[in-house]
PDB file of C-alpha atoms in Angstrom:
ATOM      1  CA  MET A   1      13.501 -15.567   2.265  1.00  0.00           C
ATOM      2  CA  THR A   2      10.427 -13.501   3.076  1.00  0.00           C
ATOM      3  CA  LEU A   3      10.377 -11.169   6.065  1.00  0.00           C
ATOM      4  CA  VAL A   4       6.589 -11.132   6.355  1.00  0.00           C
ATOM      5  CA  GLY A   5       5.616 -11.978   9.931  1.00  0.00           C
ATOM      6  CA  LYS A   6       9.173 -11.337  11.126  1.00  0.00           C
ATOM      7  CA  GLN A   7      10.933  -8.372  12.702  1.00  0.00           C
ATOM      8  CA  PHE A   8      12.596  -5.943  10.320  1.00  0.00           C
ATOM      9  CA  PRO A   9      16.422  -6.113  10.582  1.00  0.00           C
ATOM     10  CA  ASN A  10      17.865  -4.197  13.527  1.00  0.00           C
ATOM     11  CA  LEU A  11      20.385  -2.080  11.647  1.00  0.00           C
ATOM     12  CA  ALA A  12      21.161   1.652  11.593  1.00  0.00           C
ATOM     13  CA  VAL A  13      21.771   3.243   8.182  1.00  0.00           C
ATOM     14  CA  ASP A  14      22.860   6.728   7.102  1.00  0.00           C
ATOM     15  CA  ALA A  15      20.049   8.976   5.903  1.00  0.00           C
ATOM     16  CA  MET A  16      19.618  12.433   4.400  1.00  0.00           C
ATOM     17  CA  ASN A  17      16.765  14.934   4.731  1.00  0.00           C
ATOM     18  CA  GLU A  18      15.754  17.961   2.696  1.00  0.00           C
ATOM     19  CA  MET A  19      17.758  20.238   5.015  1.00  0.00           C
ATOM     20  CA  GLY A  20      21.021  18.520   4.113  1.00  0.00           C
ATOM     21  CA  ASP A  21      21.418  16.804   7.479  1.00  0.00           C
ATOM     22  CA  THR A  22      23.019  13.351   7.578  1.00  0.00           C
ATOM     23  CA  PHE A  23      21.931  11.136  10.457  1.00  0.00           C
ATOM     24  CA  LYS A  24      21.333   7.486  11.321  1.00  0.00           C
ATOM     25  CA  ILE A  25      17.973   5.730  11.011  1.00  0.00           C
ATOM     26  CA  ASN A  26      17.165   2.322  12.433  1.00  0.00           C
ATOM     27  CA  VAL A  27      13.826   1.447  10.828  1.00  0.00           C
ATOM     28  CA  LEU A  28      12.958  -1.131  13.487  1.00  0.00           C
ATOM     29  CA  GLU A  29      13.608   1.341  16.307  1.00  0.00           C
ATOM     30  CA  GLU A  30      11.702   4.128  14.523  1.00  0.00           C
ATOM     31  CA  ALA A  31       8.577   1.958  14.356  1.00  0.00           C
ATOM     32  CA  LYS A  32       8.768   0.925  17.997  1.00  0.00           C
ATOM     33  CA  LYS A  33       9.777   4.192  19.659  1.00  0.00           C
ATOM     34  CA  ASN A  34       7.268   6.281  17.682  1.00  0.00           C
ATOM     35  CA  ASN A  35       4.498   3.650  17.818  1.00  0.00           C
ATOM     36  CA  LYS A  36       3.973   4.141  14.077  1.00  0.00           C
ATOM     37  CA  LYS A  37       3.699   2.037  10.976  1.00  0.00           C
ATOM     38  CA  ILE A  38       6.415   2.573   8.375  1.00  0.00           C
ATOM     39  CA  VAL A  39       6.436   2.320   4.606  1.00  0.00           C
ATOM     40  CA  LEU A  40      10.024   1.815   3.459  1.00  0.00           C
ATOM     41  CA  PHE A  41      10.456   1.912  -0.292  1.00  0.00           C
ATOM     42  CA  TRP A  42      13.690   1.227  -2.152  1.00  0.00           C
ATOM     43  CA  TYR A  43      14.478   2.529  -5.622  1.00  0.00           C
ATOM     44  CA  PRO A  44      17.506   1.800  -7.862  1.00  0.00           C
ATOM     45  CA  LYS A  45      19.282   5.123  -8.462  1.00  0.00           C
ATOM     46  CA  ASP A  46      19.099   8.867  -7.963  1.00  0.00           C
ATOM     47  CA  PHE A  47      18.929  11.029 -11.091  1.00  0.00           C
ATOM     48  CA  THR A  48      17.185   8.369 -13.156  1.00  0.00           C
ATOM     49  CA  PHE A  49      13.757   8.077 -14.760  1.00  0.00           C
ATOM     50  CA  VAL A  50      10.994   6.091 -13.054  1.00  0.00           C
ATOM     51  CA  CYS A  51      12.533   6.824  -9.642  1.00  0.00           C
ATOM     52  CA  PRO A  52      11.625  10.533  -9.306  1.00  0.00           C
ATOM     53  CA  THR A  53       8.018   9.816 -10.287  1.00  0.00           C
ATOM     54  CA  GLU A  54       7.788   7.419  -7.351  1.00  0.00           C
ATOM     55  CA  LEU A  55       9.403   9.773  -4.836  1.00  0.00           C
ATOM     56  CA  HIS A  56       7.009  12.553  -5.852  1.00  0.00           C
ATOM     57  CA  ALA A  57       4.049  10.155  -5.690  1.00  0.00           C
ATOM     58  CA  PHE A  58       4.890   9.204  -2.109  1.00  0.00           C
ATOM     59  CA  GLN A  59       5.339  12.886  -1.244  1.00  0.00           C
ATOM     60  CA  ALA A  60       1.934  13.736  -2.731  1.00  0.00           C
ATOM     61  CA  ALA A  61       0.367  11.122  -0.451  1.00  0.00           C
ATOM     62  CA  MET A  62       2.129  12.256   2.744  1.00  0.00           C
ATOM     63  CA  ASP A  63      -1.060  13.634   4.308  1.00  0.00           C
ATOM     64  CA  GLU A  64      -2.781  10.296   3.738  1.00  0.00           C
ATOM     65  CA  PHE A  65       0.076   8.369   5.324  1.00  0.00           C
ATOM     66  CA  GLU A  66       0.151  10.749   8.288  1.00  0.00           C
ATOM     67  CA  LYS A  67      -3.598  10.237   8.815  1.00  0.00           C
ATOM     68  CA  ARG A  68      -2.790   6.539   9.129  1.00  0.00           C
ATOM     69  CA  ASN A  69      -0.015   7.118  11.691  1.00  0.00           C
ATOM     70  CA  THR A  70       2.531   5.974   9.102  1.00  0.00           C
ATOM     71  CA  MET A  71       6.056   7.236   8.440  1.00  0.00           C
ATOM     72  CA  VAL A  72       7.468   7.276   4.900  1.00  0.00           C
ATOM     73  CA  ILE A  73      11.141   6.474   4.321  1.00  0.00           C
ATOM     74  CA  GLY A  74      12.815   6.232   0.914  1.00  0.00           C
ATOM     75  CA  ALA A  75      16.040   4.310   0.307  1.00  0.00           C
ATOM     76  CA  SER A  76      18.734   3.609  -2.255  1.00  0.00           C
ATOM     77  CA  CYS A  77      22.453   2.846  -2.305  1.00  0.00           C
ATOM     78  CA  ASP A  78      23.439   6.367  -3.377  1.00  0.00           C
ATOM     79  CA  THR A  79      25.487   8.544  -1.024  1.00  0.00           C
ATOM     80  CA  PRO A  80      23.949  11.218   1.230  1.00  0.00           C
ATOM     81  CA  GLU A  81      25.641  13.870  -0.893  1.00  0.00           C
ATOM     82  CA  VAL A  82      24.021  12.592  -4.082  1.00  0.00           C
ATOM     83  CA  HIS A  83      20.648  12.471  -2.291  1.00  0.00           C
ATOM     84  CA  PHE A  84      21.084  16.100  -1.262  1.00  0.00           C
ATOM     85  CA  ALA A  85      22.013  17.155  -4.786  1.00  0.00           C
ATOM     86  CA  TRP A  86      18.886  15.434  -6.119  1.00  0.00           C
ATOM     87  CA  LEU A  87      16.769  17.044  -3.386  1.00  0.00           C
ATOM     88  CA  ASN A  88      18.024  20.411  -4.620  1.00  0.00           C
ATOM     89  CA  THR A  89      17.221  19.689  -8.269  1.00  0.00           C
ATOM     90  CA  PRO A  90      13.864  21.117  -9.446  1.00  0.00           C
ATOM     91  CA  LYS A  91      11.086  18.733 -10.377  1.00  0.00           C
ATOM     92  CA  ASP A  92      10.925  20.096 -13.928  1.00  0.00           C
ATOM     93  CA  ASP A  93      14.600  19.200 -14.323  1.00  0.00           C
ATOM     94  CA  GLY A  94      14.141  15.593 -13.176  1.00  0.00           C
ATOM     95  CA  GLY A  95      14.822  16.307  -9.508  1.00  0.00           C
ATOM     96  CA  ILE A  96      12.989  15.629  -6.253  1.00  0.00           C
ATOM     97  CA  GLU A  97      12.888  19.140  -4.826  1.00  0.00           C
ATOM     98  CA  GLY A  98       9.981  19.292  -2.381  1.00  0.00           C
ATOM     99  CA  VAL A  99      10.407  15.773  -0.962  1.00  0.00           C
ATOM    100  CA  THR A 100      10.379  16.032   2.841  1.00  0.00           C
ATOM    101  CA  TYR A 101      10.683  12.471   4.146  1.00  0.00           C
ATOM    102  CA  PRO A 102      14.128  10.988   4.923  1.00  0.00           C
ATOM    103  CA  ILE A 103      16.014   8.928   2.359  1.00  0.00           C
ATOM    104  CA  LEU A 104      18.342   6.150   3.443  1.00  0.00           C
ATOM    105  CA  ALA A 105      21.833   6.146   1.925  1.00  0.00           C
ATOM    106  CA  ASP A 106      22.806   2.476   2.184  1.00  0.00           C
ATOM    107  CA  THR A 107      26.144   3.020   0.471  1.00  0.00           C
ATOM    108  CA  ASN A 108      27.807  -0.031   2.038  1.00  0.00           C
ATOM    109  CA  ARG A 109      24.737  -2.079   1.061  1.00  0.00           C
ATOM    110  CA  ASN A 110      24.589  -3.728   4.479  1.00  0.00           C
ATOM    111  CA  LEU A 111      20.801  -3.429   4.784  1.00  0.00           C
ATOM    112  CA  ALA A 112      20.086  -4.131   1.096  1.00  0.00           C
ATOM    113  CA  ASN A 113      22.193  -7.284   1.358  1.00  0.00           C
ATOM    114  CA  ARG A 114      20.304  -8.392   4.472  1.00  0.00           C
ATOM    115  CA  LEU A 115      17.047  -7.909   2.575  1.00  0.00           C
ATOM    116  CA  GLY A 116      18.303  -9.712  -0.550  1.00  0.00           C
ATOM    117  CA  ILE A 117      17.076  -6.990  -2.937  1.00  0.00           C
ATOM    118  CA  LEU A 118      20.261  -6.177  -4.879  1.00  0.00           C
ATOM    119  CA  ASP A 119      20.514  -6.657  -8.638  1.00  0.00           C
ATOM    120  CA  ILE A 120      23.383  -9.169  -8.512  1.00  0.00           C
ATOM    121  CA  THR A 121      23.643 -12.254 -10.705  1.00  0.00           C
ATOM    122  CA  ASN A 122      26.225 -14.753 -11.873  1.00  0.00           C
ATOM    123  CA  GLU A 123      28.749 -14.459  -9.036  1.00  0.00           C
ATOM    124  CA  ARG A 124      32.210 -15.706 -10.007  1.00  0.00           C
ATOM    125  CA  TYR A 125      35.133 -16.240  -7.657  1.00  0.00           C
ATOM    126  CA  ASP A 126      38.672 -16.279  -9.050  1.00  0.00           C
ATOM    127  CA  GLU A 127      40.738 -18.532  -6.780  1.00  0.00           C
ATOM    128  CA  GLU A 128      44.035 -17.196  -8.121  1.00  0.00           C
ATOM    129  CA  THR A 129      43.293 -13.536  -7.430  1.00  0.00           C
ATOM    130  CA  GLY A 130      40.704 -13.910  -4.671  1.00  0.00           C
ATOM    131  CA  VAL A 131      38.426 -11.532  -6.579  1.00  0.00           C
ATOM    132  CA  LEU A 132      34.655 -11.937  -6.660  1.00  0.00           C
ATOM    133  CA  THR A 133      33.006 -10.687  -9.867  1.00  0.00           C
ATOM    134  CA  VAL A 134      29.276 -10.284 -10.403  1.00  0.00           C
ATOM    135  CA  ASP A 135      26.925  -9.269 -13.163  1.00  0.00           C
ATOM    136  CA  GLY A 136      24.219  -6.700 -12.547  1.00  0.00           C
ATOM    137  CA  ASP A 137      24.270  -3.091 -11.349  1.00  0.00           C
ATOM    138  CA  ASN A 138      24.506  -3.935  -7.624  1.00  0.00           C
ATOM    139  CA  VAL A 139      21.642  -1.532  -6.923  1.00  0.00           C
ATOM    140  CA  THR A 140      18.286  -2.374  -5.421  1.00  0.00           C
ATOM    141  CA  TYR A 141      15.101  -3.404  -7.122  1.00  0.00           C
ATOM    142  CA  ARG A 142      11.925  -1.468  -6.310  1.00  0.00           C
ATOM    143  CA  ALA A 143      11.324  -3.213  -2.990  1.00  0.00           C
ATOM    144  CA  THR A 144       8.653  -2.066  -0.540  1.00  0.00           C
ATOM    145  CA  TYR A 145       8.195  -2.997   3.117  1.00  0.00           C
ATOM    146  CA  LEU A 146       5.212  -2.189   5.327  1.00  0.00           C
ATOM    147  CA  ILE A 147       6.139  -2.471   8.993  1.00  0.00           C
ATOM    148  CA  ASP A 148       3.816  -2.285  11.993  1.00  0.00           C
ATOM    149  CA  GLU A 149       4.221  -0.561  15.348  1.00  0.00           C
ATOM    150  CA  GLU A 150       6.033  -3.582  16.792  1.00  0.00           C
ATOM    151  CA  GLY A 151       8.559  -3.648  13.952  1.00  0.00           C
ATOM    152  CA  THR A 152       6.953  -6.646  12.254  1.00  0.00           C
ATOM    153  CA  VAL A 153       6.816  -6.714   8.445  1.00  0.00           C
ATOM    154  CA  PHE A 154       3.228  -7.208   7.244  1.00  0.00           C
ATOM    155  CA  HIS A 155       3.848  -6.664   3.548  1.00  0.00           C
ATOM    156  CA  GLU A 156       6.819  -6.880   1.217  1.00  0.00           C
ATOM    157  CA  GLY A 157       6.928  -6.607  -2.550  1.00  0.00           C
ATOM    158  CA  VAL A 158       9.585  -6.259  -5.222  1.00  0.00           C
ATOM    159  CA  ASN A 159       9.184  -4.714  -8.677  1.00  0.00           C
ATOM    160  CA  HIS A 160      11.703  -4.976 -11.497  1.00  0.00           C
ATOM    161  CA  MET A 161      13.460  -1.745 -12.477  1.00  0.00           C
ATOM    162  CA  PRO A 162      11.127  -0.535 -15.264  1.00  0.00           C
ATOM    163  CA  VAL A 163       7.869  -0.964 -13.312  1.00  0.00           C
ATOM    164  CA  GLY A 164       6.743   1.848 -11.022  1.00  0.00           C
ATOM    165  CA  ARG A 165       4.585   1.310  -7.945  1.00  0.00           C
ATOM    166  CA  ASN A 166       1.012   2.327  -7.155  1.00  0.00           C
ATOM    167  CA  VAL A 167       1.125   4.331  -3.921  1.00  0.00           C
ATOM    168  CA  ASN A 168      -2.633   3.928  -3.386  1.00  0.00           C
ATOM    169  CA  GLU A 169      -2.175   0.176  -3.007  1.00  0.00           C
ATOM    170  CA  PHE A 170       0.070   0.712   0.011  1.00  0.00           C
ATOM    171  CA  LEU A 171      -2.534   2.983   1.584  1.00  0.00           C
ATOM    172  CA  ARG A 172      -5.110   0.232   1.012  1.00  0.00           C
ATOM    173  CA  LEU A 173      -2.860  -2.386   2.588  1.00  0.00           C
ATOM    174  CA  ILE A 174      -2.243  -0.165   5.615  1.00  0.00           C
ATOM    175  CA  ASP A 175      -6.009   0.368   5.978  1.00  0.00           C
ATOM    176  CA  ALA A 176      -6.596  -3.377   5.753  1.00  0.00           C
ATOM    177  CA  TYR A 177      -3.963  -4.238   8.332  1.00  0.00           C
ATOM    178  CA  ALA A 178      -5.246  -1.526  10.688  1.00  0.00           C
ATOM    179  CA  HIS A 179      -8.760  -2.967  10.317  1.00  0.00           C
ATOM    180  CA  VAL A 180      -7.474  -6.413  11.257  1.00  0.00           C
ATOM    181  CA  GLN A 181      -5.617  -4.962  14.253  1.00  0.00           C
ATOM    182  CA  LYS A 182      -8.656  -3.049  15.489  1.00  0.00           C
ATOM    183  CA  ASN A 183     -11.529  -5.405  14.690  1.00  0.00           C
ATOM    184  CA  GLY A 184     -10.045  -8.875  14.466  1.00  0.00           C
ATOM    185  CA  GLU A 185     -11.790  -9.430  11.132  1.00  0.00           C
ATOM    186  CA  VAL A 186      -9.957 -10.422   7.950  1.00  0.00           C
ATOM    187  CA  CYS A 187     -10.080  -8.428   4.725  1.00  0.00           C
ATOM    188  CA  PRO A 188     -11.138 -10.209   1.506  1.00  0.00           C
ATOM    189  CA  ALA A 189      -9.938  -9.568  -2.041  1.00  0.00           C
ATOM    190  CA  ASN A 190     -10.249  -5.958  -3.237  1.00  0.00           C
ATOM    191  CA  TRP A 191     -11.226  -4.787   0.253  1.00  0.00           C
ATOM    192  CA  GLU A 192     -11.168  -1.030   0.810  1.00  0.00           C
ATOM    193  CA  GLU A 193     -11.925   1.103   3.857  1.00  0.00           C
ATOM    194  CA  GLY A 194     -15.665   1.111   4.509  1.00  0.00           C
ATOM    195  CA  LYS A 195     -16.323  -2.163   2.700  1.00  0.00           C
ATOM    196  CA  GLN A 196     -17.463  -5.394   4.318  1.00  0.00           C
ATOM    197  CA  ALA A 197     -14.830  -7.532   6.018  1.00  0.00           C
ATOM    198  CA  MET A 198     -15.453 -10.998   7.437  1.00  0.00           C
ATOM    199  CA  ASN A 199     -14.861 -13.333  10.336  1.00  0.00           C
ATOM    200  CA  ALA A 200     -12.118 -15.883   9.790  1.00  0.00           C
ATOM    201  CA  ASN A 201     -14.309 -18.956   9.996  1.00  0.00           C
ATOM    202  CA  ARG A 202     -16.641 -21.040   7.811  1.00  0.00           C
ATOM    203  CA  ASP A 203     -19.738 -18.991   8.656  1.00  0.00           C
ATOM    204  CA  GLY A 204     -17.858 -15.756   8.034  1.00  0.00           C
ATOM    205  CA  VAL A 205     -16.757 -16.644   4.506  1.00  0.00           C
ATOM    206  CA  ALA A 206     -20.185 -18.104   3.683  1.00  0.00           C
ATOM    207  CA  THR A 207     -21.922 -14.908   4.823  1.00  0.00           C
ATOM    208  CA  TYR A 208     -19.485 -12.732   2.906  1.00  0.00           C
ATOM    209  CA  LEU A 209     -19.703 -14.714  -0.344  1.00  0.00           C
ATOM    210  CA  ALA A 210     -23.480 -14.812  -0.171  1.00  0.00           C
ATOM    211  CA  SER A 211     -23.660 -11.025  -0.245  1.00  0.00           C
ATOM    212  CA  ASN A 212     -20.776 -10.236  -2.619  1.00  0.00           C
TER     213      ASN A 212
END
C-alpha cells in the first residue's frame, strides 16, 4: 500500500551518527518539529557495493538539500555498531568515512515491516514446529521517501538491489513540490526549477502545451 498523501509512520528507531552516538529518531516528529522536508533513503546492507556509492552521493549533495530546507536520513537494518564501523572505513577501502547525516539502524525491522520494503518471499509456516520460514535476505530494497513539513509523504519509490538511485531526481522532486506549495501551480513532465509550470485547469494545460 502506498504512503503517498499519508502521514509517515509515527515510530522511533535507533540511529547512529559519525561521532559514534546512538540515539532515537522519529522521522515524522523530525519533520514537524524542525519544519523541514526529509529525504529518507533505505539501502540493503553496510559494507556492500552499490550502497556506499549512494551514501556518498547523498553526502555530496548535502549543501543542495540544506538550501531546500531538507534533512537527509539514511537507513538499513544493520546495527548501530556496524554503521559506526562503516563510518570509520575510508572511502578508498569501500567505506563511508565523511558521511555526516544520521543513519537509522532498524535492527528489529519494525519500521521496514511497516513500510513493506523487506526482501521477503515465499513465507512458509510449519504447524508442527510453529516456525515461520521465508526466502530472501530480509533486508530492505532501495526505498526512498520524501516527506513534507507536516509529515506527509509526497514521493516514494523502490529500486531493486542492483540499481542505484539518481540523487538529482530527488532534488528536482523537492523543487517541484516546493513550487506547488508556494505557487499553487502544478509541475508538468520534466519540470525543473525556473521552467514554466501551469494552472491545474483546461486553460492552463492548453496554454502550456501550446508553448512547449
